CSV table of C-alpha atoms and ligand atoms in Angstrom, one decimal:
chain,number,residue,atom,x,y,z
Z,15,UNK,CA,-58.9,28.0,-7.1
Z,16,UNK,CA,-60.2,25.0,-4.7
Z,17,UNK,CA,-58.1,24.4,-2.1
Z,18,UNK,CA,-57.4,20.8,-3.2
Z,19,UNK,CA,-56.2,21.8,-6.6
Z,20,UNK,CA,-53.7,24.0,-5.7
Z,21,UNK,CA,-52.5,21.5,-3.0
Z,22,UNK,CA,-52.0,18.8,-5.9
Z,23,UNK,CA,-50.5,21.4,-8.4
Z,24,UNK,CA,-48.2,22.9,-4.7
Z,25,UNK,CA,-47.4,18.9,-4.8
Z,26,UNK,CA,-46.5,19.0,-8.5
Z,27,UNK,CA,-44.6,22.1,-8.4
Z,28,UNK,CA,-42.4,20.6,-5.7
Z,29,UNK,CA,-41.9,16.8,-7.4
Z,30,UNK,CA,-40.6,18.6,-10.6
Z,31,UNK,CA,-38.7,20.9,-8.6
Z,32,UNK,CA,-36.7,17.8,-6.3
Z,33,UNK,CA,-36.4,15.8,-9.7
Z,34,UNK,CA,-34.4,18.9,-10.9
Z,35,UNK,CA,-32.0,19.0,-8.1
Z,36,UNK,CA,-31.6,15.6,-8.6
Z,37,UNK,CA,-31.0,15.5,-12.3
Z,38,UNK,CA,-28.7,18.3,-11.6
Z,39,UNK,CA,-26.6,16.6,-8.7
Z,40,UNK,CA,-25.4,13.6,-10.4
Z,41,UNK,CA,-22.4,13.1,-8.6
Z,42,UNK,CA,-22.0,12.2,-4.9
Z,43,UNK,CA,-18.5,13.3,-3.9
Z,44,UNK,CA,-17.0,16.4,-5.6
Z,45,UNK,CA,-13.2,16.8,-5.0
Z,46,UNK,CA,-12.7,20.4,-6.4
Z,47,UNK,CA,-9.4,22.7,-6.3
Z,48,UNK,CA,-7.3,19.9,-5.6
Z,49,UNK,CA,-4.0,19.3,-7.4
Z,50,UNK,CA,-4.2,15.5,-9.1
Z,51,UNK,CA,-1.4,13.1,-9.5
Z,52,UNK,CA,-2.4,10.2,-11.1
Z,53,UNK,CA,1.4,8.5,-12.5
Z,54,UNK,CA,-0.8,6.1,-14.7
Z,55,UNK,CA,-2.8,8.5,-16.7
Z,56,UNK,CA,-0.4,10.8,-16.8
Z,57,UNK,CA,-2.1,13.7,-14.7
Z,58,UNK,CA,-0.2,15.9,-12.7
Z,59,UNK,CA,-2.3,19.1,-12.5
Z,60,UNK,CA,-5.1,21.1,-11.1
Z,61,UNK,CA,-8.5,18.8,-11.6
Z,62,UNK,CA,-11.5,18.5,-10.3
Z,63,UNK,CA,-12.5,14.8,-9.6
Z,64,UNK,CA,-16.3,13.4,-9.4
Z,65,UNK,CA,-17.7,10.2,-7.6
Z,66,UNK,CA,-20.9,8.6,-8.2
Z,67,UNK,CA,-21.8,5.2,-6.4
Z,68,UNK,CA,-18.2,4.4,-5.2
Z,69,UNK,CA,-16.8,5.0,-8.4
Z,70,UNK,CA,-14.5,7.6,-10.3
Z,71,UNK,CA,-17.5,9.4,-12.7
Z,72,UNK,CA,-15.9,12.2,-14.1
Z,73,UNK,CA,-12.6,13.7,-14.0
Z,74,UNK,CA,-12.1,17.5,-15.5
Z,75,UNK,CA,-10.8,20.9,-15.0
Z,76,UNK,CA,-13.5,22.4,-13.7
Z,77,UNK,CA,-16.3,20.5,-12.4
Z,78,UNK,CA,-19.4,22.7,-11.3
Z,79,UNK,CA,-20.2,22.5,-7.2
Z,80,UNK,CA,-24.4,22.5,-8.4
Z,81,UNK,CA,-23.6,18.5,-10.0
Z,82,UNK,CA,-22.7,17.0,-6.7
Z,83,UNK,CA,-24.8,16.4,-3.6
Z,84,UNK,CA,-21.5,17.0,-1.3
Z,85,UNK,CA,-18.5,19.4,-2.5
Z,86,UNK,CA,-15.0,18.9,-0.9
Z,87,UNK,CA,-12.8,21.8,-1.3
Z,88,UNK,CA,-9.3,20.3,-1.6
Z,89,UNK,CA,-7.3,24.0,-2.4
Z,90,UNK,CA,-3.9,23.5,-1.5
Z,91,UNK,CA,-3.9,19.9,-1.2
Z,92,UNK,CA,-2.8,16.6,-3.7
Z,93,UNK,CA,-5.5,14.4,-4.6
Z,94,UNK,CA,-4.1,10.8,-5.4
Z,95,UNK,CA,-4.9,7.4,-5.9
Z,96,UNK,CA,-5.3,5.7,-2.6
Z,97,UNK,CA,-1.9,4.1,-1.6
Z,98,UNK,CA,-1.2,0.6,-1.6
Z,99,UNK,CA,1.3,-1.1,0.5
Z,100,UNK,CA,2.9,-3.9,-0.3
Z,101,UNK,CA,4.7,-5.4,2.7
Z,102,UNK,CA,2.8,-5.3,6.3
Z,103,UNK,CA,1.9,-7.9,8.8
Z,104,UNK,CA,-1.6,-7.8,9.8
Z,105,UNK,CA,-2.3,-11.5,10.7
Z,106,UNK,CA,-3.2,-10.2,14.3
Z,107,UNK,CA,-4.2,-13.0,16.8
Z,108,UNK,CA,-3.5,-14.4,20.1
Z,109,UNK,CA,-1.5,-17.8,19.8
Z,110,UNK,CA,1.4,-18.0,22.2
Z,111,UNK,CA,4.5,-18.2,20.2
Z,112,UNK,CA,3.6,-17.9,16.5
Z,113,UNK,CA,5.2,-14.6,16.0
Z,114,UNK,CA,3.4,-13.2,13.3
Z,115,UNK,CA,1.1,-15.6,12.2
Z,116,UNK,CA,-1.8,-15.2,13.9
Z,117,UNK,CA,-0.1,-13.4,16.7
Z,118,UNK,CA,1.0,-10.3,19.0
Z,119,UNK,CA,3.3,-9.5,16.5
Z,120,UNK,CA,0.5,-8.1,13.9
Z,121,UNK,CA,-1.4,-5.3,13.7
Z,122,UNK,CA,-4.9,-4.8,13.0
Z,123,UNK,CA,-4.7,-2.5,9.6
Z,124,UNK,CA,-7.3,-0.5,9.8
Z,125,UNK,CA,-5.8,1.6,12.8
Z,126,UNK,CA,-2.5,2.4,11.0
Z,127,UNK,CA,-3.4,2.3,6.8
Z,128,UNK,CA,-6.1,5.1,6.5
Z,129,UNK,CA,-4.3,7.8,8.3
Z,130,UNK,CA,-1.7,7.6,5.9
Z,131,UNK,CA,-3.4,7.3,2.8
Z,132,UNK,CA,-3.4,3.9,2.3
Z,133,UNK,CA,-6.4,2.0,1.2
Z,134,UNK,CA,-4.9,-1.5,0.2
Z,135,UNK,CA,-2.6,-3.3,2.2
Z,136,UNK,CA,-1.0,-6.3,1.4
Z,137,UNK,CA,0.5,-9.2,3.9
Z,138,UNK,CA,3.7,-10.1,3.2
Z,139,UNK,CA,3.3,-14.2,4.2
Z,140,UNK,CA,2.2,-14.3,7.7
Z,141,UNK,CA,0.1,-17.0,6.8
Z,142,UNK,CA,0.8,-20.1,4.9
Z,143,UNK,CA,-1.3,-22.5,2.9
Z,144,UNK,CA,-2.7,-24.2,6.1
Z,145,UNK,CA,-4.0,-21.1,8.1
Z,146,UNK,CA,-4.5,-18.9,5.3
Z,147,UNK,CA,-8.8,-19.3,5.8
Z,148,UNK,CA,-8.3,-18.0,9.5
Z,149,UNK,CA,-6.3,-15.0,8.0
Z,150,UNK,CA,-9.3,-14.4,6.3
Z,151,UNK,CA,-12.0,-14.9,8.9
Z,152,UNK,CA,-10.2,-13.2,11.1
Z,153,UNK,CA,-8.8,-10.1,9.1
Z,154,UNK,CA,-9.6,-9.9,5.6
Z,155,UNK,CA,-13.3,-10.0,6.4
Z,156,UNK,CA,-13.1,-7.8,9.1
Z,157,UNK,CA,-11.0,-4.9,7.9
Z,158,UNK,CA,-12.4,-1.7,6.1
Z,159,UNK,CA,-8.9,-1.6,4.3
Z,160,UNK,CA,-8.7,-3.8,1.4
Z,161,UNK,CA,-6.3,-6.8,2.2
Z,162,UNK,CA,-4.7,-8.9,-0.3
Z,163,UNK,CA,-1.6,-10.9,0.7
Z,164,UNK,CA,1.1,-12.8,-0.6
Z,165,UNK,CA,0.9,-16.4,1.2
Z,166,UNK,CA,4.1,-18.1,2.6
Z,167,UNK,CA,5.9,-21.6,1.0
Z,168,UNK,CA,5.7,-22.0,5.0
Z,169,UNK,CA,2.5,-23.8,5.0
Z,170,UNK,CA,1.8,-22.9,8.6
Z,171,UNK,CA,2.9,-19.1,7.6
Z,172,UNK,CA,5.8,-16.7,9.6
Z,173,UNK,CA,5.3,-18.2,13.1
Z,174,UNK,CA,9.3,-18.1,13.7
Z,175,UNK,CA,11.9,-19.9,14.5
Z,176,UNK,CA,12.3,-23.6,13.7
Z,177,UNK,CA,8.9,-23.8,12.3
Z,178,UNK,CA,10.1,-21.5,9.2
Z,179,UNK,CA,13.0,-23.8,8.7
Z,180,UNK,CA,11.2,-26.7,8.3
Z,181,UNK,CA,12.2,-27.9,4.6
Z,182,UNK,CA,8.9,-30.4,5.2
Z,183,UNK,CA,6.6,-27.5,5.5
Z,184,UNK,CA,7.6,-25.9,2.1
Z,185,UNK,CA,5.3,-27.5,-0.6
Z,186,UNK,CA,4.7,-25.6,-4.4
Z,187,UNK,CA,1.8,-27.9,-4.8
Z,188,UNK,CA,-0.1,-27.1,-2.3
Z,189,UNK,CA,0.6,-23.7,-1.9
Z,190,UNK,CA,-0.3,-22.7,-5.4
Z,191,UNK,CA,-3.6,-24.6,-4.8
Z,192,UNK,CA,-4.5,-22.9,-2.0
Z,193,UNK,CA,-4.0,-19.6,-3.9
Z,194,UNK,CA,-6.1,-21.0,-7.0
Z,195,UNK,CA,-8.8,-20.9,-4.3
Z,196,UNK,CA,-8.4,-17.0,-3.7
Z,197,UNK,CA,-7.4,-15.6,-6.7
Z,198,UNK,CA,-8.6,-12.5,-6.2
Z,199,UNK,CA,-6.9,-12.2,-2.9
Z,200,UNK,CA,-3.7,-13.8,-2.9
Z,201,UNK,CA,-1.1,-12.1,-4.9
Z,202,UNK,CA,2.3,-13.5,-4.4
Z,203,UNK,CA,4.2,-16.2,-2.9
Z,204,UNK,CA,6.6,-15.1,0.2
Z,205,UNK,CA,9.8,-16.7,1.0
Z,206,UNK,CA,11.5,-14.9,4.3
Z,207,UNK,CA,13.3,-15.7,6.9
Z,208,UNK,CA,15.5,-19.1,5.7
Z,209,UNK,CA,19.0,-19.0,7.2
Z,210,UNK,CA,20.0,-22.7,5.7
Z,211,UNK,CA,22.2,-23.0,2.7
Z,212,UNK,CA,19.9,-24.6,0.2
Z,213,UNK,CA,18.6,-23.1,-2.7
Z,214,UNK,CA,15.2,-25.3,-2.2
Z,215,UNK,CA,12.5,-22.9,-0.7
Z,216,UNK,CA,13.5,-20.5,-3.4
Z,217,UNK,CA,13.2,-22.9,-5.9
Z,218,UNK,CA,10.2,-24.3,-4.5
Z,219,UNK,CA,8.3,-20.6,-4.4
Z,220,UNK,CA,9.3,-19.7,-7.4
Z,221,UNK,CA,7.3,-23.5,-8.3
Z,222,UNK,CA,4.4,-22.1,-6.9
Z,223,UNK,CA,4.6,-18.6,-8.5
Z,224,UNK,CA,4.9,-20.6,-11.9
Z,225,UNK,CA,1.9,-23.1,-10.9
Z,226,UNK,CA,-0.4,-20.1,-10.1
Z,227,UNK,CA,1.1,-17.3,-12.3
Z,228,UNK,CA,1.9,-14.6,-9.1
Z,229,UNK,CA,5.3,-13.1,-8.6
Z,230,UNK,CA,7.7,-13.9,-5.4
Z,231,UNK,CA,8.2,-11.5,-3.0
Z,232,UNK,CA,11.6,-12.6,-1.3
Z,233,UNK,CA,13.2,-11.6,2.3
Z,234,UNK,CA,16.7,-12.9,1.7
Z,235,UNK,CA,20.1,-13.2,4.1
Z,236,UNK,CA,21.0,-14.9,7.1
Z,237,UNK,CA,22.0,-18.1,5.4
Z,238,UNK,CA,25.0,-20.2,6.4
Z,239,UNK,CA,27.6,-20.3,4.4
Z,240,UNK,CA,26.5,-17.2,2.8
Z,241,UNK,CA,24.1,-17.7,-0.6
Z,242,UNK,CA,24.7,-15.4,-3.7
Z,243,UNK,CA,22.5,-12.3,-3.9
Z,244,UNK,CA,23.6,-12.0,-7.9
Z,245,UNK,CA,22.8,-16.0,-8.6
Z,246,UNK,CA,19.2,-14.6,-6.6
Z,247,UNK,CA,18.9,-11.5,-9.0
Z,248,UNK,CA,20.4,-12.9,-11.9
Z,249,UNK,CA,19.3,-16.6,-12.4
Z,250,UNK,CA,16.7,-17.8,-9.6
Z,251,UNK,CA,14.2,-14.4,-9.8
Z,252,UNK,CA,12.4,-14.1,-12.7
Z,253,UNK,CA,11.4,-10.6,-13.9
Z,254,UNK,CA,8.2,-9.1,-11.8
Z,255,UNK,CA,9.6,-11.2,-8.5
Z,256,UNK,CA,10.5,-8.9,-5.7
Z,257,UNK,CA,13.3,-8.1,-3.9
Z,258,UNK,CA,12.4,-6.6,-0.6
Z,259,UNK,CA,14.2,-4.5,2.4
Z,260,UNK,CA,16.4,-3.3,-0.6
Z,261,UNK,CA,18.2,-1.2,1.5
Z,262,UNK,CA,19.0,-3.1,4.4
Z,263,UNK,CA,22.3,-4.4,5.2
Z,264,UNK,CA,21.7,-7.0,7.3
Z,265,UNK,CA,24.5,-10.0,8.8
Z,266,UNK,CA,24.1,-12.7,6.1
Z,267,UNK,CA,23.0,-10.9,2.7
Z,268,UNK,CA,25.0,-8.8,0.3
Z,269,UNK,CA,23.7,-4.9,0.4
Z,270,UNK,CA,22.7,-3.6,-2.7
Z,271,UNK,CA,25.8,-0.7,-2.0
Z,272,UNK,CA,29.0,-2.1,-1.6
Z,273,UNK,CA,31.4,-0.9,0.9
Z,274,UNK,CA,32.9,1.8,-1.1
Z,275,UNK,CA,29.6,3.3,-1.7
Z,276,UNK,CA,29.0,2.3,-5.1
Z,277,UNK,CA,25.2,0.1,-6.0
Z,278,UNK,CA,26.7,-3.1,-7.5
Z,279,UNK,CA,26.2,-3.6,-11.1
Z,280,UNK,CA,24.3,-6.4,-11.4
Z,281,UNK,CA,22.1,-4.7,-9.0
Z,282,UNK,CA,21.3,-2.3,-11.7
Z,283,UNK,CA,20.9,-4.8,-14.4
Z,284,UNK,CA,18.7,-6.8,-12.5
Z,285,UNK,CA,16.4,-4.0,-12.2
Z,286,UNK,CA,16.7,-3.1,-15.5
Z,287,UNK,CA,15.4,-6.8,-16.6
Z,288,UNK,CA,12.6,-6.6,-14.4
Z,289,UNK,CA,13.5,-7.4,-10.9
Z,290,UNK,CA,11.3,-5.3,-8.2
Z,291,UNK,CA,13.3,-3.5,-6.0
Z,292,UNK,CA,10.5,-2.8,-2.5
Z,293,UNK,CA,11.6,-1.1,0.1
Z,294,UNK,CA,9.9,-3.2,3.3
Z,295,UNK,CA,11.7,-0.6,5.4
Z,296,UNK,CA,10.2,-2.2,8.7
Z,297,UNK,CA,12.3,-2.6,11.6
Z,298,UNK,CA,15.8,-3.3,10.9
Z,299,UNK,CA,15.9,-3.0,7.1
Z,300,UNK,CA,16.3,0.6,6.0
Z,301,UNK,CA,19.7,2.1,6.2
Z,302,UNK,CA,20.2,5.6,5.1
Z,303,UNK,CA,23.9,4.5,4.3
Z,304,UNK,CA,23.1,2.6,1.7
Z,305,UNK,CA,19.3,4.8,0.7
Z,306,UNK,CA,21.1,8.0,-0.3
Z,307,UNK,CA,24.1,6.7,-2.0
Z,308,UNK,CA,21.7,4.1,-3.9
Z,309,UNK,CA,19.1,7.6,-5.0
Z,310,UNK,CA,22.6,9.6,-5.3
Z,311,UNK,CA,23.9,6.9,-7.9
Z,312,UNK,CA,19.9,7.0,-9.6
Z,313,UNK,CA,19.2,3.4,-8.3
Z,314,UNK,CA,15.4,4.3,-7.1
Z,315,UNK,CA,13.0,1.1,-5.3
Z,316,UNK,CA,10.3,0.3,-7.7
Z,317,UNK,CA,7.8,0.3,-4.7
Z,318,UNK,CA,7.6,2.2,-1.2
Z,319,UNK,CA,6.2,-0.3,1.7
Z,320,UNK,CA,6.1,-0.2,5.0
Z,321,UNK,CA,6.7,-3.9,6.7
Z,322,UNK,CA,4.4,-2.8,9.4
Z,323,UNK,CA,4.3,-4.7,12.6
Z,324,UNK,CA,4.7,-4.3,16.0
Z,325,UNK,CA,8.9,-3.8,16.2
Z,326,UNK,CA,8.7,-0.5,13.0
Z,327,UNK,CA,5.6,1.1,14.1
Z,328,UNK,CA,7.1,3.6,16.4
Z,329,UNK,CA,10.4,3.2,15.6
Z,330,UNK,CA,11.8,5.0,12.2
Z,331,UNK,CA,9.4,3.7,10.1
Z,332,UNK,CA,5.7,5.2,11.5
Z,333,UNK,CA,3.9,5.2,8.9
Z,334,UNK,CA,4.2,5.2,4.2
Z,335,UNK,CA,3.7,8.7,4.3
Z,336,UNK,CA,6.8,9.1,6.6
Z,337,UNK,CA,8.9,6.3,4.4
Z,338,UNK,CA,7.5,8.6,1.0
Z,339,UNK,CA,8.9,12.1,2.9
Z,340,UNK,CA,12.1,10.4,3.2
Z,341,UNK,CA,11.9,9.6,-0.6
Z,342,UNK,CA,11.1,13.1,-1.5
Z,343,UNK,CA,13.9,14.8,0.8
Z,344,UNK,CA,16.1,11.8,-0.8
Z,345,UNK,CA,15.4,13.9,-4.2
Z,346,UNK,CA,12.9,11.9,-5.4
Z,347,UNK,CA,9.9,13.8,-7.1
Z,348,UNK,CA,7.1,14.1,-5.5
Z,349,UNK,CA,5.3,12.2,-8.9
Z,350,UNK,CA,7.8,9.6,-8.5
Z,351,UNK,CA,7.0,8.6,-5.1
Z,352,UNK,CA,3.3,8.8,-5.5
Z,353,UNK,CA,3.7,6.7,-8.7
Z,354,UNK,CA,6.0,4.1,-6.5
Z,355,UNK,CA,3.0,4.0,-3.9
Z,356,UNK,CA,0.0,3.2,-6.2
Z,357,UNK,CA,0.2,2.3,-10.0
Z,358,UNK,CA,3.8,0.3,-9.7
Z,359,UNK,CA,2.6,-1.2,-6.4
Z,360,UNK,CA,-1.0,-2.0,-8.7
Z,361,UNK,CA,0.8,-3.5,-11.5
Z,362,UNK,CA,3.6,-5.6,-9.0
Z,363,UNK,CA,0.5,-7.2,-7.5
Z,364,UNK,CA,-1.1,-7.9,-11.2
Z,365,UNK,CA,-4.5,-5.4,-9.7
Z,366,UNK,CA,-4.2,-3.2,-12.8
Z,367,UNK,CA,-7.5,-2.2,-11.6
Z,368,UNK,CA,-5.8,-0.3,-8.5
Z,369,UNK,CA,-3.6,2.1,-8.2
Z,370,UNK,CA,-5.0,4.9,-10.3
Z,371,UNK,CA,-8.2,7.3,-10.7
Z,372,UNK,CA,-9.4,6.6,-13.8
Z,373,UNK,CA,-13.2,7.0,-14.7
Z,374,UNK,CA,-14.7,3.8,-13.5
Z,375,UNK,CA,-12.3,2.7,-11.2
Z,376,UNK,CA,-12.8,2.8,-7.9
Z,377,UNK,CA,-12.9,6.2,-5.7
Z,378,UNK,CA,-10.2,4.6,-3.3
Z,379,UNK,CA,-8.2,8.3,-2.9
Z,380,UNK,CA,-5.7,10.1,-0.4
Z,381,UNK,CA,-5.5,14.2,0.1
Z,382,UNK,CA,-2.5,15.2,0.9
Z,383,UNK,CA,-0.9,17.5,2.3
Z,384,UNK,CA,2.5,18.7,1.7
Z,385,UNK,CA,4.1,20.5,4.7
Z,386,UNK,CA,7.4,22.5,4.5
Z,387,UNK,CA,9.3,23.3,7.5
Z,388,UNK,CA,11.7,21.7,9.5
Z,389,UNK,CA,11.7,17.8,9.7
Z,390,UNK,CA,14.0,14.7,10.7
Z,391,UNK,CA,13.8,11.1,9.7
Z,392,UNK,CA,14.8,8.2,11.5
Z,393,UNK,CA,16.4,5.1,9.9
Z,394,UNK,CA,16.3,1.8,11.6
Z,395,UNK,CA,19.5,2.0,13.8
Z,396,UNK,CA,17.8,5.6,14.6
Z,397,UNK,CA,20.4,7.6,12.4
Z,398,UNK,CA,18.6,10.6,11.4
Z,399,UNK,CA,18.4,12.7,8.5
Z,400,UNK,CA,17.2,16.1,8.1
Z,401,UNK,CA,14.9,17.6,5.7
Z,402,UNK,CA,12.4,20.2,4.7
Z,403,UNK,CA,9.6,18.1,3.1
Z,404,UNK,CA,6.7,15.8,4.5
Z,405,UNK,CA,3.7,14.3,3.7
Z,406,UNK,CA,0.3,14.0,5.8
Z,407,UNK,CA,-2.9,12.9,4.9
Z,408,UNK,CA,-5.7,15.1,5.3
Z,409,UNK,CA,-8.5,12.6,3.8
Z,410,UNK,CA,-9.2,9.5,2.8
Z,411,UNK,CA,-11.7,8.2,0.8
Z,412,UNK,CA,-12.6,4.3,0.7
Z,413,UNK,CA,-15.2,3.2,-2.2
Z,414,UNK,CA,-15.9,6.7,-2.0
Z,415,UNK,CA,-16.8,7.1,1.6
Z,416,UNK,CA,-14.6,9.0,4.3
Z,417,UNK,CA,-12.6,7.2,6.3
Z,418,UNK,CA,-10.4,9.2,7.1
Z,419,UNK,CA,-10.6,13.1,8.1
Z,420,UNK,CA,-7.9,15.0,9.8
Z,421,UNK,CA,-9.4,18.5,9.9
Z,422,UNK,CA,-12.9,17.4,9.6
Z,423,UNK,CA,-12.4,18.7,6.1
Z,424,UNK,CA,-15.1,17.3,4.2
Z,425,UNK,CA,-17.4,18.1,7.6
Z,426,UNK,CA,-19.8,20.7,8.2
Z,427,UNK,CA,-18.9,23.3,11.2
Z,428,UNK,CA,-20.6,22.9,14.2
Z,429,UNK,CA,-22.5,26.2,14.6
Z,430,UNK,CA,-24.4,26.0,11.4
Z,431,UNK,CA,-25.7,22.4,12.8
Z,432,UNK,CA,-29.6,22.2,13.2
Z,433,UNK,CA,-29.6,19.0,15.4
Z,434,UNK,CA,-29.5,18.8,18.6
Z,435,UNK,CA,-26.1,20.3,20.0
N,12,ZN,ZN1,8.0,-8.5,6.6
């Protein structure tokens, strides 16, 4: 045979061969051995799960290692939808006195969401209508995790004190037209922080929820004289509007558990018509005195967030994953709190297309792992409770990309390297 010939059939040979490992590695990201909980489709087993260009492509028992270009062995481990937290501050800036709002106050997400799982994060109204474009340029655009937000009736957002008093500030109008702008990143209306004894900035978000079809997300107490948390529940919220720090008990605002231990009825029946309990648990709203006699009595919260900021990072709070241990050791299951931290979350925040792994959605996804052993949990007036449960994230996976790697998991070892060492 002439040299050149068998060079082009060599060449041949080789083409055919690379177009068959090609063909046969149709997937990207293999997740294989995990254990998958996925509360919206109804999985709770041992799958495999597939990703092909960011997406979910195939999700199966058994999955062969040959179909994907890169296998991550998840034995052990629970494979869920990437969490999404509802309540956090992440308006970070540097204006002197603005609290949270552009401000010291907030947190930069992206160093606090992924090492617990949590791909979405929502702010809970640190801007208003009239700085909500510099949230944007300034965060939104800038963060690997994906930030929606709920957007204040405060027009110049949560920058404290007098400037979230002022009645003048609070317009529907305008608020629901600034969210008609950003549809797909404004998701709710947030009223916090009112101590006066009007009604009107409730009214006037619930306005702007109607005008632009988004629920309320409500941070309610501290009024004077004292406003009626069962007129709030039963007659101002309508049903998908949130109540949040549900298990606070804060000067000003009627705790969910009454002083003889016992939830309050209409408590129940507001949840039962609808009402979102969140749990926000932040820095001074999460009580176990009112948390475990609420979960003894069956009164779960309908979503687990965080209220991150600068005063519950490091105090009892830390982190969701921390807030969902004290949920399982609470006796919730560990489906339930999963479920509470991605498809209830999804559907609060109308983004049915979160929240879940479904093929075609996308490959946002947490591993965790679940430790047993010895553990204690803070509340916010540092009463601690003990327990044998908690959650860590080993991996996280954002449009299908690691962002997130504890153990160097889905990394190869050093010593089989051929680079440069
Ligand atoms: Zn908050």
């Amino acid at each position: 045979m002439k040299p050149i010939l068998k060079a082009r059939i060599l060449i041949v040979v080789t083409l055919l061969s690379f177009s068959h490992i090609s063909q046969a590695q149709q997937y990207d990201v293999l997740l294989k051995g995990g254990h998958l909980i996925d509360p919206k489709n109804s999985v709770d087993e041992k799958m495999d799960v597939a990703i092909l260009d960011g997406k979910i492509a195939t999700v199966a028992l058994q999955i062969p290692e040959d179909k994907a270009k890169k296998t991550i062995h998840a034995q052990g481990l629970y494979i869920t939808p990437g969490l999404i937290d509802i309540h956090t501050h992440v308006f970070w800036g540097t204006k002197p006195d603005a609290y949270i709002s552009n401000s010291y106050t907030s947190l930069p997400p992206d160093g606090f969401t992924f090492r617990a799982g949590v791909t979405t994060a929502v702010d809970a109204g640190s801007s208003g209508w009239r700085n909500f474009r510099v949230f944007k340029e300034q965060t939104i655009d800038r963060s690997k995790t994906r930030i929606l937000a709920f957007l204040n009736i405060v027009g110049s957002g949560m920058k404290g004190g007098p400037i979230e008093q002022n009645l003048g500030d609070m317009d529907a109008k305008l608020t629901a037209m600034m969210v008609k702008e950003y549809p797909d990143l404004i998701v709710g209306i947030k009223l916090a922080h009112y101590y006066g004894p009007e009604w009107d900035p409730l009214d006037r978000s619930v306005e702007a929820g109607v005008l632009a079809d988004i629920p309320v997300m409500v941070d309610f107490g501290g009024h004077t004289p004292h406003l009626s948390l069962e007129t709030l529940l039963m007659e101002k919220f309508r049903p998908g509007d949130i109540f949040t720090h549900c298990y606070a008990n804060v000067r000003g605002r009627t705790s969910v558990v009454d002083e003889n231990g016992k939830v309050r009825p209409y408590v129940v029946a507001a949840q039962k018509k609808g009402i979102v309990f969140d749990v926000g648990h932040g820095g001074g709203s999460f009580l176990f005195t009112q948390a475990i006699p609420a979960l003894a009595q069956g009164f779960k919260p309908n979503s687990i967030s965080t209220d991150l900021h600068t005063g519950s990072m490091n105090g009892g709070m830390k982190d969701m994953l921390n807030i969902m241990s004290k949920f399982l050791n609470m006796g919730m299951t560990l489906n339930e709190v999963i479920k509470t931290a991605t498809w209830t979350p999804a559907m609060v925040i109308k983004h049915q297309e979160l929240g879940h792994l479904s093929v075609g959605a996308v490959a946002d996804i947490a591993i965790l792992n679940l430790r047993i052993g010895q553990f204690g949990f803070l509340d916010v007036r540092n009463w601690k409770m003990n327990g044998t449960q908690k959650l860590e994230c080993e991996l996280t996976l954002r449009e299908g990309g690691v962002v997130w790697d504890l153990n160097g998991m889905s990394m190869p070892k050093w010593e089989d390297g051929t680079r440069n060492k």
